[in-house]
Amino acid sequence: MSILYKAIPRTEPGVVGGGEIKYYAGIVREREVTLREMVKEISSRSTVTTADAMAVIENFLELVPKFLRNGRNVNMGQLGRFKVTIHSKGYKTPDEVGNYSIKRNKISFWPGMEMRENMGDVRYTKYTPAPSPRVFTNQSRE
């Protein structure tokens, strides 16, 4: 299997009127895999039941934010690492920096080496839409 991509037109940012249009490769997204599908797949590949797999994922979803809220990074080995990053306003002196400086936080994920290596041999295929069927009416056949 490969990742489908298509040419996506983009204008130049900051140029009045958009500037020159350039085309970039963009992924054609398939339907998302749902949590339920993932749990069923995990269950079919192991000895755990669907309920057991769901319980593990539910606990994971509760515990990762708990540790992140306490300023800890979460290292999941081959899966990767989660950590919180913050964005703040800049000030001239350290004394001016306070809680009010922080504008937002974001959870960042860095995949582990094994996951990155497993994505190293990805193939790409250019997407070509299937031609739409032509509908003939009595008028178009004349």
PDB file of C-alpha atoms in Angstrom:
ATOM      1  CA  MET A   1       0.000   0.000   0.000  1.00  0.00           C
ATOM      2  CA  SER A   2       1.124   3.525  -0.586  1.00  0.00           C
ATOM      3  CA  ILE A   3       0.164   7.044   0.418  1.00  0.00           C
ATOM      4  CA  LEU A   4      -1.858   8.832  -2.237  1.00  0.00           C
ATOM      5  CA  TYR A   5      -1.000  12.450  -2.997  1.00  0.00           C
ATOM      6  CA  LYS A   6      -2.254  15.122  -5.348  1.00  0.00           C
ATOM      7  CA  ALA A   7      -1.092  18.530  -6.549  1.00  0.00           C
ATOM      8  CA  ILE A   8      -2.495  21.347  -4.397  1.00  0.00           C
ATOM      9  CA  PRO A   9      -2.329  24.976  -5.606  1.00  0.00           C
ATOM     10  CA  ARG A  10      -1.110  27.579  -3.112  1.00  0.00           C
ATOM     11  CA  THR A  11      -0.540  31.296  -3.419  1.00  0.00           C
ATOM     12  CA  GLU A  12       2.389  33.189  -1.962  1.00  0.00           C
ATOM     13  CA  PRO A  13       1.720  34.330   1.610  1.00  0.00           C
ATOM     14  CA  GLY A  14       1.954  38.064   2.231  1.00  0.00           C
ATOM     15  CA  VAL A  15       1.755  38.993  -1.454  1.00  0.00           C
ATOM     16  CA  VAL A  16      -1.106  41.299  -2.418  1.00  0.00           C
ATOM     17  CA  GLY A  17      -3.473  39.439  -4.722  1.00  0.00           C
ATOM     18  CA  GLY A  18      -1.885  36.116  -3.816  1.00  0.00           C
ATOM     19  CA  GLY A  19       1.123  36.321  -6.126  1.00  0.00           C
ATOM     20  CA  GLU A  20       2.257  33.410  -8.229  1.00  0.00           C
ATOM     21  CA  ILE A  21       0.430  30.113  -7.762  1.00  0.00           C
ATOM     22  CA  LYS A  22       2.685  27.136  -7.083  1.00  0.00           C
ATOM     23  CA  TYR A  23       1.678  23.498  -6.742  1.00  0.00           C
ATOM     24  CA  TYR A  24       2.713  21.310  -3.839  1.00  0.00           C
ATOM     25  CA  ALA A  25       2.209  17.643  -3.089  1.00  0.00           C
ATOM     26  CA  GLY A  26      -0.535  17.077  -0.536  1.00  0.00           C
ATOM     27  CA  ILE A  27      -1.812  13.833   0.954  1.00  0.00           C
ATOM     28  CA  VAL A  28      -5.206  12.535  -0.143  1.00  0.00           C
ATOM     29  CA  ARG A  29      -6.685  11.568   3.200  1.00  0.00           C
ATOM     30  CA  GLU A  30      -8.636   8.367   3.472  1.00  0.00           C
ATOM     31  CA  ARG A  31     -11.287   7.807   6.110  1.00  0.00           C
ATOM     32  CA  GLU A  32      -9.877   8.042   9.633  1.00  0.00           C
ATOM     33  CA  VAL A  33      -9.357   4.917  11.702  1.00  0.00           C
ATOM     34  CA  THR A  34     -11.656   5.161  14.707  1.00  0.00           C
ATOM     35  CA  LEU A  35     -10.840   4.143  18.253  1.00  0.00           C
ATOM     36  CA  ARG A  36     -13.331   1.282  17.940  1.00  0.00           C
ATOM     37  CA  GLU A  37     -11.594  -0.008  14.786  1.00  0.00           C
ATOM     38  CA  MET A  38      -8.188   0.208  16.458  1.00  0.00           C
ATOM     39  CA  VAL A  39      -9.442  -1.682  19.520  1.00  0.00           C
ATOM     40  CA  LYS A  40     -10.993  -4.418  17.367  1.00  0.00           C
ATOM     41  CA  GLU A  41      -7.737  -4.750  15.409  1.00  0.00           C
ATOM     42  CA  ILE A  42      -5.681  -4.990  18.629  1.00  0.00           C
ATOM     43  CA  SER A  43      -8.070  -7.605  19.987  1.00  0.00           C
ATOM     44  CA  SER A  44      -7.927  -9.693  16.793  1.00  0.00           C
ATOM     45  CA  ARG A  45      -4.096  -9.726  16.890  1.00  0.00           C
ATOM     46  CA  SER A  46      -3.724 -10.713  20.535  1.00  0.00           C
ATOM     47  CA  THR A  47      -5.272 -12.651  23.392  1.00  0.00           C
ATOM     48  CA  VAL A  48      -6.923  -9.616  24.958  1.00  0.00           C
ATOM     49  CA  THR A  49     -10.616  -8.982  24.569  1.00  0.00           C
ATOM     50  CA  THR A  50     -12.015  -5.839  22.973  1.00  0.00           C
ATOM     51  CA  ALA A  51     -13.042  -4.654  26.447  1.00  0.00           C
ATOM     52  CA  ASP A  52      -9.505  -5.233  27.799  1.00  0.00           C
ATOM     53  CA  ALA A  53      -7.929  -3.313  24.905  1.00  0.00           C
ATOM     54  CA  MET A  54     -10.400  -0.462  25.396  1.00  0.00           C
ATOM     55  CA  ALA A  55      -9.637  -0.371  29.142  1.00  0.00           C
ATOM     56  CA  VAL A  56      -5.899  -0.054  28.450  1.00  0.00           C
ATOM     57  CA  ILE A  57      -6.446   2.783  25.971  1.00  0.00           C
ATOM     58  CA  GLU A  58      -8.862   4.561  28.349  1.00  0.00           C
ATOM     59  CA  ASN A  59      -6.247   4.411  31.109  1.00  0.00           C
ATOM     60  CA  PHE A  60      -3.590   5.656  28.691  1.00  0.00           C
ATOM     61  CA  LEU A  61      -5.818   8.622  27.766  1.00  0.00           C
ATOM     62  CA  GLU A  62      -6.252   9.504  31.449  1.00  0.00           C
ATOM     63  CA  LEU A  63      -2.666   8.971  32.589  1.00  0.00           C
ATOM     64  CA  VAL A  64      -0.712  10.751  29.840  1.00  0.00           C
ATOM     65  CA  PRO A  65      -2.423  14.135  30.503  1.00  0.00           C
ATOM     66  CA  LYS A  66      -2.055  13.575  34.265  1.00  0.00           C
ATOM     67  CA  PHE A  67       1.724  13.259  33.966  1.00  0.00           C
ATOM     68  CA  LEU A  68       1.967  16.074  31.395  1.00  0.00           C
ATOM     69  CA  ARG A  69       0.001  18.438  33.696  1.00  0.00           C
ATOM     70  CA  ASN A  70       2.654  17.776  36.338  1.00  0.00           C
ATOM     71  CA  GLY A  71       5.438  18.885  33.979  1.00  0.00           C
ATOM     72  CA  ARG A  72       6.674  15.398  33.189  1.00  0.00           C
ATOM     73  CA  ASN A  73       7.559  14.024  29.759  1.00  0.00           C
ATOM     74  CA  VAL A  74       6.004  10.643  28.979  1.00  0.00           C
ATOM     75  CA  ASN A  75       8.434   8.229  27.295  1.00  0.00           C
ATOM     76  CA  MET A  76       6.621   5.296  25.679  1.00  0.00           C
ATOM     77  CA  GLY A  77       9.739   3.559  24.305  1.00  0.00           C
ATOM     78  CA  GLN A  78       9.330   2.466  20.668  1.00  0.00           C
ATOM     79  CA  LEU A  79       6.023   4.355  20.430  1.00  0.00           C
ATOM     80  CA  GLY A  80       7.607   7.718  21.187  1.00  0.00           C
ATOM     81  CA  ARG A  81       7.546  10.617  23.669  1.00  0.00           C
ATOM     82  CA  PHE A  82       4.886  13.101  24.683  1.00  0.00           C
ATOM     83  CA  LYS A  83       5.745  16.451  26.203  1.00  0.00           C
ATOM     84  CA  VAL A  84       4.128  19.832  26.767  1.00  0.00           C
ATOM     85  CA  THR A  85       5.505  22.914  25.074  1.00  0.00           C
ATOM     86  CA  ILE A  86       4.375  26.468  25.854  1.00  0.00           C
ATOM     87  CA  HIS A  87       4.168  29.656  23.832  1.00  0.00           C
ATOM     88  CA  SER A  88       4.662  32.940  25.636  1.00  0.00           C
ATOM     89  CA  LYS A  89       5.109  36.631  25.096  1.00  0.00           C
ATOM     90  CA  GLY A  90       8.693  37.932  25.215  1.00  0.00           C
ATOM     91  CA  TYR A  91       9.906  40.502  27.760  1.00  0.00           C
ATOM     92  CA  LYS A  92      13.121  42.466  28.206  1.00  0.00           C
ATOM     93  CA  THR A  93      13.912  41.170  31.713  1.00  0.00           C
ATOM     94  CA  PRO A  94      13.354  37.852  33.523  1.00  0.00           C
ATOM     95  CA  ASP A  95      11.434  39.633  36.300  1.00  0.00           C
ATOM     96  CA  GLU A  96       8.697  40.627  33.853  1.00  0.00           C
ATOM     97  CA  VAL A  97       7.925  37.004  32.962  1.00  0.00           C
ATOM     98  CA  GLY A  98       4.990  35.492  34.862  1.00  0.00           C
ATOM     99  CA  ASN A  99       1.991  33.186  34.466  1.00  0.00           C
ATOM    100  CA  TYR A 100       0.294  35.902  32.407  1.00  0.00           C
ATOM    101  CA  SER A 101       3.108  35.593  29.826  1.00  0.00           C
ATOM    102  CA  ILE A 102       1.999  32.103  28.763  1.00  0.00           C
ATOM    103  CA  LYS A 103      -0.420  32.291  25.844  1.00  0.00           C
ATOM    104  CA  ARG A 104      -1.070  28.593  25.270  1.00  0.00           C
ATOM    105  CA  ASN A 105       0.314  25.100  25.630  1.00  0.00           C
ATOM    106  CA  LYS A 106       0.528  22.270  23.187  1.00  0.00           C
ATOM    107  CA  ILE A 107       1.109  18.545  23.511  1.00  0.00           C
ATOM    108  CA  SER A 108       3.978  17.492  21.258  1.00  0.00           C
ATOM    109  CA  PHE A 109       4.665  13.936  20.153  1.00  0.00           C
ATOM    110  CA  TRP A 110       7.992  12.657  18.859  1.00  0.00           C
ATOM    111  CA  PRO A 111       7.776   9.156  17.410  1.00  0.00           C
ATOM    112  CA  GLY A 112      10.273   6.585  18.634  1.00  0.00           C
ATOM    113  CA  MET A 113      13.067   5.244  16.456  1.00  0.00           C
ATOM    114  CA  GLU A 114      11.203   2.036  15.580  1.00  0.00           C
ATOM    115  CA  MET A 115       8.122   3.960  14.456  1.00  0.00           C
ATOM    116  CA  ARG A 116      10.237   6.364  12.382  1.00  0.00           C
ATOM    117  CA  GLU A 117      12.116   3.475  10.783  1.00  0.00           C
ATOM    118  CA  ASN A 118       8.827   1.736   9.936  1.00  0.00           C
ATOM    119  CA  MET A 119       7.796   4.870   8.012  1.00  0.00           C
ATOM    120  CA  GLY A 120      11.104   5.025   6.126  1.00  0.00           C
ATOM    121  CA  ASP A 121      10.029   2.804   3.241  1.00  0.00           C
ATOM    122  CA  VAL A 122       6.697   4.488   2.477  1.00  0.00           C
ATOM    123  CA  ARG A 123       5.705   4.524  -1.180  1.00  0.00           C
ATOM    124  CA  TYR A 124       3.822   7.414  -2.762  1.00  0.00           C
ATOM    125  CA  THR A 125       1.348   7.204  -5.632  1.00  0.00           C
ATOM    126  CA  LYS A 126      -0.102  10.169  -7.472  1.00  0.00           C
ATOM    127  CA  TYR A 127      -3.880  10.238  -7.165  1.00  0.00           C
ATOM    128  CA  THR A 128      -5.867  10.257 -10.368  1.00  0.00           C
ATOM    129  CA  PRO A 129      -9.611  10.551  -9.866  1.00  0.00           C
ATOM    130  CA  ALA A 130     -11.765   8.063 -11.725  1.00  0.00           C
ATOM    131  CA  PRO A 131     -13.545   9.650 -14.659  1.00  0.00           C
ATOM    132  CA  SER A 132     -17.135  10.435 -13.844  1.00  0.00           C
ATOM    133  CA  PRO A 133     -19.628   8.421 -15.862  1.00  0.00           C
ATOM    134  CA  ARG A 134     -21.197  10.373 -18.715  1.00  0.00           C
ATOM    135  CA  VAL A 135     -24.937  10.601 -18.654  1.00  0.00           C
ATOM    136  CA  PHE A 136     -26.530  10.766 -22.059  1.00  0.00           C
ATOM    137  CA  THR A 137     -29.902  12.340 -22.566  1.00  0.00           C
ATOM    138  CA  ASN A 138     -31.998  12.177 -25.685  1.00  0.00           C
ATOM    139  CA  GLN A 139     -30.779  15.661 -26.625  1.00  0.00           C
ATOM    140  CA  SER A 140     -27.063  14.853 -26.292  1.00  0.00           C
ATOM    141  CA  ARG A 141     -27.244  11.883 -28.704  1.00  0.00           C
ATOM    142  CA  GLU A 142     -28.494  13.942 -31.639  1.00  0.00           C
TER     143      GLU A 142
END
